[in-house]
mmCIF file of C-alpha atoms in Angstrom:
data_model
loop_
_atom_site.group_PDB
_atom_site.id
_atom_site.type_symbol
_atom_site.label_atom_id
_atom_site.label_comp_id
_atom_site.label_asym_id
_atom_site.label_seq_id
_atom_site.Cartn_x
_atom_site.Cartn_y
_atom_site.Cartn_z
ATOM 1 C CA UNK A 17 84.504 91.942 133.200
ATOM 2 C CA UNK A 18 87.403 90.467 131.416
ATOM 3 C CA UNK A 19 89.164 91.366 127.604
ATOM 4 C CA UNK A 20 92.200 90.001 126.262
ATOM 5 C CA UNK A 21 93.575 90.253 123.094
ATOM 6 C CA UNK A 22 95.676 87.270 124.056
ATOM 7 C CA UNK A 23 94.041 84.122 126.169
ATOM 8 C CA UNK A 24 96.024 82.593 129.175
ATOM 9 C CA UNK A 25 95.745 78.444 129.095
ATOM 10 C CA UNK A 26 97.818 77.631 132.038
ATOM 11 C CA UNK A 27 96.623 75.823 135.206
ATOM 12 C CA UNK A 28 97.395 79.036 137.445
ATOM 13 C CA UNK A 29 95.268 81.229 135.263
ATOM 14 C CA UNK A 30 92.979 80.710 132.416
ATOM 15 C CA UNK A 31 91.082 83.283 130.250
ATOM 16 C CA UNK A 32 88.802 80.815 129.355
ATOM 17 C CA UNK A 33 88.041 79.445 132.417
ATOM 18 C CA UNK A 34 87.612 82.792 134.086
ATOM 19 C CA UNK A 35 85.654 84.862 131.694
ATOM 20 C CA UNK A 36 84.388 82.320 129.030
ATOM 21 C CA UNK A 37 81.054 81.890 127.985
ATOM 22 C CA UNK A 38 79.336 78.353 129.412
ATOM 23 C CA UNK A 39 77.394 78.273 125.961
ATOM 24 C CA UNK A 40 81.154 78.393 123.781
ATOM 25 C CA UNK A 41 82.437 75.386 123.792
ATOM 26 C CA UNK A 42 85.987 77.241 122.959
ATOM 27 C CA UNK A 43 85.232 78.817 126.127
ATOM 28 C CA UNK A 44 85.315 81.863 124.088
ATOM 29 C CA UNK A 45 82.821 84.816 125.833
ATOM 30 C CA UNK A 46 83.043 86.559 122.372
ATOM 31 C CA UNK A 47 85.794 85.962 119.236
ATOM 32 C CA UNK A 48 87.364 89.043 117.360
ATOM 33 C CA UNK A 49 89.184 87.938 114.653
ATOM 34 C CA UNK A 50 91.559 89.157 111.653
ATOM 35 C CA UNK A 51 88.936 89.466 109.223
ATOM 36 C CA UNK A 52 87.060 92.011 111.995
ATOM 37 C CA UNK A 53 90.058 93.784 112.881
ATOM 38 C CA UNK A 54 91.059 94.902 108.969
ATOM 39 C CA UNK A 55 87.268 95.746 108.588
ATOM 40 C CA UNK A 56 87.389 98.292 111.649
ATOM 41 C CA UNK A 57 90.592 99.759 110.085
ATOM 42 C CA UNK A 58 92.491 98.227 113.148
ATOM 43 C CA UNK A 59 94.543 95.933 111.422
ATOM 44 C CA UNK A 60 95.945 96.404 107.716
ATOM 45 C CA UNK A 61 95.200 93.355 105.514
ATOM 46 C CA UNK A 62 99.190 91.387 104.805
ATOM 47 C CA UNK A 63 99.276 89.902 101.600
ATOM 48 C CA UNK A 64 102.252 87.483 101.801
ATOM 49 C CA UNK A 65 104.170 87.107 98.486
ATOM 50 C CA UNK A 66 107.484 84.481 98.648
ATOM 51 C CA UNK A 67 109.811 84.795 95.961
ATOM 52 C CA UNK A 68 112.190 82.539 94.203
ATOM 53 C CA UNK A 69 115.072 84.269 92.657
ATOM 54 C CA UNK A 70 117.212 81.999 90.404
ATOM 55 C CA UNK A 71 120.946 81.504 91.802
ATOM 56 C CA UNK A 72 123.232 79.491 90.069
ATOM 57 C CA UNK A 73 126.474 77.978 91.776
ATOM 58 C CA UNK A 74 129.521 76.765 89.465
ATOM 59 C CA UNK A 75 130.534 74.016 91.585
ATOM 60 C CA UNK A 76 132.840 73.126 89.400
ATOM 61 C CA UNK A 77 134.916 76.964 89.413
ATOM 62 C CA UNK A 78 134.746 77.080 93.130
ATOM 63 C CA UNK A 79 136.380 73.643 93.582
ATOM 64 C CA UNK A 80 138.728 74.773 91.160
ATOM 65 C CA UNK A 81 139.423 78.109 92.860
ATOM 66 C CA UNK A 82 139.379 76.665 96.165
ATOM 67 C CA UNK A 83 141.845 74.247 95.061
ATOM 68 C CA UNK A 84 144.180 77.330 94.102
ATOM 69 C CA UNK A 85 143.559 79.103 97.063
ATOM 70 C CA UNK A 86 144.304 76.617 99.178
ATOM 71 C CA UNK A 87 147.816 75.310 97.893
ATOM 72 C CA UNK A 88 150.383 74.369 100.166
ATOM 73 C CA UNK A 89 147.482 74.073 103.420
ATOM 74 C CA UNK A 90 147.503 71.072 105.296
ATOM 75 C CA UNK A 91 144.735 68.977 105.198
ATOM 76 C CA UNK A 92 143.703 69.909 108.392
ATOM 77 C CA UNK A 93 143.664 73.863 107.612
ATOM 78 C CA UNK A 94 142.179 72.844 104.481
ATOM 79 C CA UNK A 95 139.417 71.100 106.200
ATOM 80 C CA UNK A 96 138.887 74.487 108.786
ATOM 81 C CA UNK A 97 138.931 76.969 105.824
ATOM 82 C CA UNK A 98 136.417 74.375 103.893
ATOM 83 C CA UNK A 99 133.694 74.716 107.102
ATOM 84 C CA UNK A 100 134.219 78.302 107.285
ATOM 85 C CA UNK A 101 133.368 79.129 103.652
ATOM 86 C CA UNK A 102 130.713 77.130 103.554
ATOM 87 C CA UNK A 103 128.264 79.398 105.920
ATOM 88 C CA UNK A 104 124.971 80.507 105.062
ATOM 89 C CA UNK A 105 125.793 84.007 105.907
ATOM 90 C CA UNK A 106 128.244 83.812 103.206
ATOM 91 C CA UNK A 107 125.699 82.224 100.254
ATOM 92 C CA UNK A 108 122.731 84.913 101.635
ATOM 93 C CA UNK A 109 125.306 88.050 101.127
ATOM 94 C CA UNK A 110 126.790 87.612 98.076
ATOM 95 C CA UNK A 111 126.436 90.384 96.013
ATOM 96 C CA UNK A 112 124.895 88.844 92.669
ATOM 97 C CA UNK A 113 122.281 86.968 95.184
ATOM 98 C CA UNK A 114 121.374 90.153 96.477
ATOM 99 C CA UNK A 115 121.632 92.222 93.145
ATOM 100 C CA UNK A 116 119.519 89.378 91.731
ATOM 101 C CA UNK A 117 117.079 89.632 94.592
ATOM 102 C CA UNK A 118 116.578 93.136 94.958
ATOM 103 C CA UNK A 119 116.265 93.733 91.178
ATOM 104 C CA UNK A 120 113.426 91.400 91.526
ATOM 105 C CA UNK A 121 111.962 92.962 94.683
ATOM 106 C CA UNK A 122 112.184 96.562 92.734
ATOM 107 C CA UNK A 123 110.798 95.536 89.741
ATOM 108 C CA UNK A 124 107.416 93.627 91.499
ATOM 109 C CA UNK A 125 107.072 96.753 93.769
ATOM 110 C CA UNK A 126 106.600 99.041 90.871
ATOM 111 C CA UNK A 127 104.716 96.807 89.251
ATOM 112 C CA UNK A 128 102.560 94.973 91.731
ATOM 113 C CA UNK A 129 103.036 96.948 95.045
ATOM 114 C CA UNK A 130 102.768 100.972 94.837
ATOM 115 C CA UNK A 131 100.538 101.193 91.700
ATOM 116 C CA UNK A 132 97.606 99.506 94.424
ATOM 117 C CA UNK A 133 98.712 102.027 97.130
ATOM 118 C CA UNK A 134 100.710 99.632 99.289
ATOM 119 C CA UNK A 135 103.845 99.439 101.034
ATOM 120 C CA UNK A 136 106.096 96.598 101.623
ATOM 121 C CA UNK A 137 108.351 94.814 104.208
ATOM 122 C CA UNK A 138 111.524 93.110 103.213
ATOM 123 C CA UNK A 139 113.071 91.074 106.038
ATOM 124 C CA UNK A 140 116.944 90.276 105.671
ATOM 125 C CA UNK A 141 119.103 87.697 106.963
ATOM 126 C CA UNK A 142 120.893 90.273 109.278
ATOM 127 C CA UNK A 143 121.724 93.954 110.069
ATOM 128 C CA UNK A 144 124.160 93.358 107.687
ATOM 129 C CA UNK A 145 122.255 91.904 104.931
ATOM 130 C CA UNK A 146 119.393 94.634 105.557
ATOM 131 C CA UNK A 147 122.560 97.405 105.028
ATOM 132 C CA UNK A 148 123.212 95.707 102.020
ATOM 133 C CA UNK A 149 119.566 95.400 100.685
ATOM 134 C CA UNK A 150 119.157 98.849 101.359
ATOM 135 C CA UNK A 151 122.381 99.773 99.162
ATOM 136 C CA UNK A 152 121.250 97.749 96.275
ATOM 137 C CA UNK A 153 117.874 98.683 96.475
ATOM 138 C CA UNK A 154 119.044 102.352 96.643
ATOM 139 C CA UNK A 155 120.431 101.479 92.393
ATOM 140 C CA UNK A 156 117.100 100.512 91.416
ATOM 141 C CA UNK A 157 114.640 102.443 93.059
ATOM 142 C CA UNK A 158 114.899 106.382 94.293
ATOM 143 C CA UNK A 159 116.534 106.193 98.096
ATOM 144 C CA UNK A 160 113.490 107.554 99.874
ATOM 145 C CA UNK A 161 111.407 105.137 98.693
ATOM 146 C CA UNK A 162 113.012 102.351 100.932
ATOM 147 C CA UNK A 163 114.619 103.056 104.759
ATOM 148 C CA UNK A 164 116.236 100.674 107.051
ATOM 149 C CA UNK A 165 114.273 99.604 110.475
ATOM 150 C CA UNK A 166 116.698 97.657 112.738
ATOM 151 C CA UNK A 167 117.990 97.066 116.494
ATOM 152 C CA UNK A 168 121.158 99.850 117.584
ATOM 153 C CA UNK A 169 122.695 99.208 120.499
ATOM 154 C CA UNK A 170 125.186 101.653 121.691
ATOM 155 C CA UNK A 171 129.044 101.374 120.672
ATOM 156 C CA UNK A 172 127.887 99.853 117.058
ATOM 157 C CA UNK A 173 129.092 102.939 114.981
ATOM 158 C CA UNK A 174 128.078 100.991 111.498
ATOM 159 C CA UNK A 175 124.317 101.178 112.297
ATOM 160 C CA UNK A 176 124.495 104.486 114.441
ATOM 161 C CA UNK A 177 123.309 106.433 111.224
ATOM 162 C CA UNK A 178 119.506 104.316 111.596
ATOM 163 C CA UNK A 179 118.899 104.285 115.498
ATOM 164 C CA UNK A 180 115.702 106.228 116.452
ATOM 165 C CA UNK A 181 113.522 107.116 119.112
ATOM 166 C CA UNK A 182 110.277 105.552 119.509
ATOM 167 C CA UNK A 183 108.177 108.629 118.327
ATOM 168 C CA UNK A 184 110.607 108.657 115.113
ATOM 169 C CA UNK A 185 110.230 105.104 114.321
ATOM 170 C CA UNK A 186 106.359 105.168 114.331
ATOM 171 C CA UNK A 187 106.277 108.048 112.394
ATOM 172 C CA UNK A 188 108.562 105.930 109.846
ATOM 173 C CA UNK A 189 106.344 103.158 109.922
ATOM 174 C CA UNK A 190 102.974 105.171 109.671
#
C-alpha cells in the first residue's frame, strides 16, 4: 500500500504508475487537498495580502548629489561608483522605505491581523533587511509582538543573538 504527500513522475519511479487508481485518469488512488487539510486542523488557512507602499525617488537631488560626490573622479571611477550605488540591496534598505513599510505593516496588523486572532509572516530581502524590519517594527509595535526567524551559521556574531535549536524554534513558531 502506497501514500505520498508528494507524487514521483520520473521514468525510474512513478507514484502514479505504481499505486494509482486504473479508474483516475490523474492516476490519482485518492486526492487530499488544501481545502481538506485546513478542515482537519492539519494545515492553517494563508491568506496572502501584497502591499504597495508609496516610495518616491528625487531623481533630480540624487543626480545632483551624485554629481557633488563625485567631483574630481574619472569617468571611469565615476562609471564603477554609478553601478555600485545603483543595487537593489541599496533601494530595499533604505531607511524611509523600510520606516514607510513597516509603519504600514504595523498599522494593518492591528487593524486587520490580531483583532481576527491571526499571526503574520513578513519575509525580507535579507538577514539584514529582516534585522532592520525587526528594529523598525520594534518603534511601532511592543518588541514581543514580532521576533526574528533566520539561518546562523557559526562565526556570524551579528545574528548570534537569534540562532536556536530546533525544539526552540518550533516552540517560536507554534
Amino acid at each position: 500500500f502506497g501514500l505520498t504527500g508528494t507524487p514521483i513522475n520520473r521514468a525510474d519511479k512513478n507514484t502514479f504508475y505504481a499505486f494509482g487508481a486504473d479508474t483516475d485518469e490523474g492516476g490519482y488512488m485518492s486526492r487530499y487537498g488544501l481545502n481538506d487539510s485546513i478542515r482537519d486542523g492539519a494545515t492553517k488557512e494563508l491568506h496572502f495580502e501584497p502591499r504597495l507602499v508609496d516610495l518616491h525617488i528625487d531623481q533630480k537631488a540624487i543626480e545632483e548629489a551624485y554629481a557633488e560626490l563625485t567631483q574630481g573622479l574619472t569617468d571611469e571611477d565615476r562609471d564603477r561608483l554609478g553601478k555600485a550605488a545603483a543595487k537593489m540591496s541599496i533601494l530595499v534598505k533604505a531607511p524611509e522605505r523600510i520606516r514607510a513599510i513597516c509603519g504600514d505593516i504595523a498599522k494593518h496588523f492591528q487593524e486587520k491581523v490580531a483583532p481576527n486572532g491571526f499571526g503574520a509572516q513578513v519575509v525580507t530581502f535579507d538577514r539584514e533587511s529582516c534585522l532592520l524590519y525587526k528594529q523598525e517594527l520594534d518603534r511601532h509595535l511592543p518588541p514581543e509582538v514580532s521576533d526574528v526567524v533566520i539561518s546562523v551559521n557559526s562565526g556570524e556574531p551579528e545574528y548570534a543573538a537569534f540562532k536556536r535549536d530546533r525544539d526552540a524554534e518550533e516552540k517560536l513558531l507554534d
